[in-house]
CSV table of C-alpha atoms in Angstrom, one decimal:
chain,number,residue,atom,x,y,z
T,45,MET,CA,-20.7,112.6,113.4
T,46,LEU,CA,-20.0,113.8,109.9
T,47,ASN,CA,-16.4,112.7,110.2
T,48,LYS,CA,-17.5,109.1,110.5
T,49,TYR,CA,-19.5,109.0,107.3
T,50,ALA,CA,-18.2,111.8,105.1
T,51,ARG,CA,-14.4,111.3,105.5
T,52,ALA,CA,-14.4,107.8,104.0
T,53,PHE,CA,-16.4,109.0,101.0
T,54,PHE,CA,-14.3,112.0,100.2
T,55,THR,CA,-11.1,110.0,100.8
T,56,ARG,CA,-12.1,107.6,98.1
T,57,VAL,CA,-13.1,110.5,95.8
T,58,LEU,CA,-9.8,112.4,96.3
T,59,THR,CA,-7.4,109.4,96.2
T,60,PRO,CA,-6.7,109.8,92.4
T,61,PHE,CA,-5.9,113.6,92.9
T,62,ALA,CA,-3.6,112.7,95.9
T,63,ALA,CA,-1.8,110.2,93.7
T,64,PHE,CA,-1.5,112.8,90.9
T,65,LEU,CA,0.2,115.3,93.3
T,66,LEU,CA,2.6,112.7,94.6
T,67,ARG,CA,3.6,111.9,91.0
T,68,ARG,CA,4.4,115.6,90.5
T,69,GLY,CA,6.6,115.6,93.6
T,70,VAL,CA,4.3,117.6,95.9
T,71,SER,CA,4.7,116.7,99.6
T,72,PRO,CA,1.8,116.3,102.0
T,73,ASP,CA,3.2,119.1,104.2
T,74,ALA,CA,3.2,121.5,101.2
T,75,VAL,CA,-0.5,120.6,100.6
T,76,THR,CA,-1.3,121.2,104.3
T,77,LEU,CA,0.5,124.6,104.3
T,78,ILE,CA,-1.1,125.8,101.0
T,79,GLY,CA,-4.5,124.6,102.0
T,80,THR,CA,-4.4,126.5,105.3
T,81,ALA,CA,-3.0,129.6,103.6
T,82,GLY,CA,-5.9,129.5,101.1
T,83,VAL,CA,-8.5,129.1,103.8
T,84,VAL,CA,-7.1,132.0,105.9
T,85,ALA,CA,-6.8,134.3,102.8
T,86,GLY,CA,-10.3,133.5,101.7
T,87,ALA,CA,-11.8,133.9,105.1
T,88,LEU,CA,-10.1,137.1,106.0
T,89,TRP,CA,-10.4,138.8,102.6
T,90,PHE,CA,-14.0,138.0,101.7
T,91,PHE,CA,-15.9,137.5,105.0
T,92,PRO,CA,-15.2,140.9,106.7
T,93,ARG,CA,-16.4,142.5,103.4
T,94,GLY,CA,-19.7,140.6,103.5
T,95,GLU,CA,-18.8,138.6,100.4
T,96,PHE,CA,-20.0,135.4,101.8
T,97,PHE,CA,-20.6,133.4,98.6
T,98,TRP,CA,-17.2,133.9,97.1
T,99,GLY,CA,-15.5,133.5,100.5
T,100,THR,CA,-17.3,130.2,101.0
T,101,ILE,CA,-16.3,129.0,97.5
T,102,THR,CA,-12.6,129.9,98.1
T,103,ILE,CA,-12.5,128.3,101.5
T,104,THR,CA,-14.2,125.1,100.3
T,105,LEU,CA,-11.7,124.7,97.5
T,106,PHE,CA,-8.8,124.8,100.0
T,107,VAL,CA,-10.4,123.1,103.0
T,108,PHE,CA,-10.3,119.7,101.2
T,109,SER,CA,-6.5,119.8,101.6
T,110,ASP,CA,-7.2,118.4,105.1
T,111,LEU,CA,-8.2,115.2,103.4
T,112,VAL,CA,-5.7,115.2,100.5
T,113,ASP,CA,-2.6,115.6,102.7
T,114,GLY,CA,-3.4,112.6,104.9
T,115,ASN,CA,-4.3,110.6,101.8
T,116,MET,CA,-1.0,111.5,100.2
T,117,ALA,CA,1.0,110.5,103.3
T,118,ARG,CA,-0.7,107.1,103.5
T,119,GLN,CA,-0.1,106.4,99.8
T,120,ALA,CA,3.5,107.4,100.1
T,121,GLY,CA,4.0,105.6,103.4
T,122,VAL,CA,5.3,108.7,105.1
T,123,SER,CA,2.7,109.2,107.8
T,124,SER,CA,4.5,110.7,110.8
T,125,ARG,CA,3.9,112.3,114.1
T,126,TRP,CA,5.1,115.6,112.7
T,127,GLY,CA,2.6,115.5,109.9
T,128,ALA,CA,-0.2,114.8,112.3
T,129,PHE,CA,0.9,117.6,114.6
T,130,LEU,CA,1.2,120.1,111.7
T,131,ASP,CA,-2.2,119.1,110.3
T,132,SER,CA,-3.9,119.4,113.7
T,133,THR,CA,-2.3,122.7,114.5
T,134,LEU,CA,-3.1,124.3,111.1
T,135,ASP,CA,-6.7,123.1,111.4
T,136,ARG,CA,-7.0,125.4,114.4
T,137,VAL,CA,-5.5,128.3,112.5
T,138,ALA,CA,-8.0,127.8,109.6
T,139,ASP,CA,-11.0,127.6,112.0
T,140,ALA,CA,-9.9,130.7,113.7
T,141,ALA,CA,-9.7,132.6,110.4
T,142,ILE,CA,-13.2,131.5,109.3
T,143,PHE,CA,-14.9,132.5,112.5
T,144,GLY,CA,-12.6,135.5,112.9
T,145,GLY,CA,-13.6,136.7,109.5
T,146,LEU,CA,-17.3,136.4,110.3
T,147,ALA,CA,-16.8,138.2,113.6
T,148,LEU,CA,-15.1,141.0,111.8
T,149,TRP,CA,-18.1,141.4,109.6
T,150,TYR,CA,-20.5,141.6,112.5
T,151,ALA,CA,-18.2,144.0,114.4
T,152,GLY,CA,-17.9,146.2,111.3
T,153,ARG,CA,-20.3,146.7,108.4
T,154,GLY,CA,-22.6,143.9,109.7
T,155,ASP,CA,-23.2,146.0,112.8
T,156,ASP,CA,-24.5,143.3,115.2
T,157,ASN,CA,-22.7,143.0,118.5
T,158,VAL,CA,-24.7,140.0,119.6
T,159,LEU,CA,-23.9,138.0,116.5
T,160,CYS,CA,-20.3,139.1,116.8
T,161,ALA,CA,-20.2,137.7,120.4
T,162,VAL,CA,-21.9,134.5,119.2
T,163,THR,CA,-19.3,134.1,116.4
T,164,ILE,CA,-16.4,134.7,118.8
T,165,PHE,CA,-18.0,132.0,121.1
T,166,CYS,CA,-18.1,129.6,118.2
T,167,LEU,CA,-14.4,130.3,117.6
T,168,ALA,CA,-13.3,129.9,121.2
T,169,SER,CA,-15.5,126.9,122.0
T,170,GLY,CA,-14.3,125.1,118.9
T,171,GLN,CA,-10.7,125.5,120.0
T,172,VAL,CA,-11.5,124.3,123.5
T,173,VAL,CA,-13.5,121.3,122.2
T,174,SER,CA,-10.4,120.3,120.3
T,175,TYR,CA,-8.1,120.9,123.2
T,176,THR,CA,-10.2,118.8,125.6
T,177,LYS,CA,-9.7,115.7,123.4
T,178,ALA,CA,-6.0,116.4,122.8
T,179,ARG,CA,-5.4,117.0,126.5
T,180,GLY,CA,-7.3,113.9,127.6
T,181,GLU,CA,-5.5,111.7,125.1
T,182,SER,CA,-2.1,113.2,126.3
T,183,ILE,CA,-2.8,111.9,129.8
T,184,GLY,CA,-3.6,108.5,128.5
T,185,LEU,CA,-7.4,108.6,128.3
T,186,PRO,CA,-9.3,107.4,125.2
T,187,VAL,CA,-11.9,110.3,125.3
T,188,ALA,CA,-14.3,107.8,123.8
T,189,VAL,CA,-17.2,110.1,122.8
T,190,ASN,CA,-18.6,111.4,119.6
T,191,GLY,CA,-19.6,114.9,120.3
T,192,LEU,CA,-22.8,116.6,118.9
T,193,VAL,CA,-20.9,119.2,117.0
T,194,GLU,CA,-17.3,118.5,116.1
T,195,ARG,CA,-15.1,120.2,113.6
T,196,ALA,CA,-16.7,118.8,110.5
T,197,GLU,CA,-20.2,119.8,111.7
T,198,ARG,CA,-19.0,123.3,112.6
T,199,LEU,CA,-17.5,123.9,109.2
T,200,VAL,CA,-20.3,122.4,107.2
T,201,LEU,CA,-23.0,124.3,109.1
T,202,SER,CA,-21.2,127.6,109.0
T,203,LEU,CA,-19.9,127.5,105.5
T,204,THR,CA,-23.1,126.2,104.0
T,205,ALA,CA,-25.0,129.0,105.8
T,206,ALA,CA,-22.5,131.6,104.7
T,207,GLY,CA,-22.6,130.5,101.1
T,208,LEU,CA,-26.4,130.6,101.1
T,209,SER,CA,-26.5,134.0,102.7
T,210,GLY,CA,-24.1,135.2,100.0
T,211,LEU,CA,-26.6,134.2,97.2
T,212,GLN,CA,-28.2,137.7,97.7
T,213,ILE,CA,-25.7,139.0,95.1
T,214,PHE,CA,-27.5,136.8,92.5
T,215,GLY,CA,-30.9,138.3,93.3
T,216,VAL,CA,-32.0,135.8,95.9
T,217,PRO,CA,-34.4,137.5,98.4
T,218,SER,CA,-32.8,139.1,101.4
T,219,TRP,CA,-34.5,136.7,103.8
T,220,ILE,CA,-31.8,134.1,102.9
T,221,GLY,CA,-29.5,136.2,105.1
T,222,VAL,CA,-31.2,134.8,108.2
T,223,VAL,CA,-29.7,131.4,107.5
T,224,LEU,CA,-26.2,132.5,108.7
T,225,PRO,CA,-27.2,133.8,112.1
T,226,VAL,CA,-29.4,130.7,112.7
T,227,ALA,CA,-26.4,128.5,111.8
T,228,LEU,CA,-24.0,130.4,114.1
T,229,TRP,CA,-26.4,130.0,117.1
T,230,ALA,CA,-26.7,126.3,116.3
T,231,VAL,CA,-22.9,125.9,116.2
T,232,ALA,CA,-22.6,127.8,119.4
T,233,VAL,CA,-25.1,125.7,121.3
T,234,GLY,CA,-23.9,122.5,119.7
T,235,SER,CA,-20.3,123.3,120.6
T,236,LEU,CA,-21.2,124.0,124.2
T,237,VAL,CA,-23.0,120.6,124.4
T,238,THR,CA,-20.0,118.9,122.8
T,239,LEU,CA,-17.7,120.5,125.3
T,240,VAL,CA,-19.8,119.3,128.2
T,241,GLN,CA,-19.9,115.8,126.7
T,242,ARG,CA,-16.2,115.7,126.5
T,243,VAL,CA,-15.5,117.1,130.0
T,244,VAL,CA,-18.0,114.6,131.5
T,245,THR,CA,-16.3,111.7,129.5
T,246,VAL,CA,-12.8,112.7,130.6
T,247,ARG,CA,-13.9,113.0,134.2
T,248,ARG,CA,-15.4,109.5,134.1
T,249,GLU,CA,-12.5,108.0,132.3
T,250,ALA,CA,-10.0,109.7,134.7
T,251,ALA,CA,-11.9,108.4,137.7
T,252,GLU,CA,-11.9,104.9,136.3
T,253,ALA,CA,-8.2,105.0,135.4
T,254,ASP,CA,-7.3,106.4,138.9
T,255,ALA,CA,-9.4,103.6,140.5
T,256,ALA,CA,-7.7,101.0,138.4
T,257,ASP,CA,-4.3,102.4,139.3
T,258,ALA,CA,-5.2,102.4,143.0
T,259,ALA,CA,-6.4,98.8,142.8
T,260,SER,CA,-3.3,97.7,141.0
T,261,GLY,CA,-1.2,99.4,143.6
T,262,SER,CA,-3.0,97.7,146.5
T,263,GLY,CA,-2.7,94.4,144.7
T,264,ALA,CA,1.0,94.8,144.4
T,265,HIS,CA,1.3,94.8,148.2
């Protein structure tokens, strides 16, 4: 849902920066790689140590590369299948690092096995949600459904909650730490609902496509 409204806004905001990078000879692929490396480093360095505020700031700075690289490719007229593949693949790497870093915190100093399991479920379900769309499209189906919690929602909910929880280092009362567990549960439930939505949609679209193929075959005779 957020993709529909937020992406267009941030694309307009980041267009001048994308143009600046192109004038400096930076390639879209380089931005993709640097952005992913920054997200992974920030997530795996700060989150397992419980430094949620600075981890969120670092990740947020780099996560916008996901919008900048595509903007650059369009401006330069070099959009390609390779670029789309690289971007999508590294998105999965970044997501895994974010939820993996949170899981490491709960498995270690955070000392909460239940929340560790919830976070791992967020990681796994997010990957499967993305896979269902990609696999459905690869067999010729449109997968025409806007899921309840897609990638943008997962990141916004999780990173906002992590950043707020990290405000404790500035003297904010410790109750703010409850925000992150609540957000992770919300992401887990929302991801499950989204997965069901996509599976049901693919099943319906596949049945309709098979029926159309059968009818077309019968008509040919």
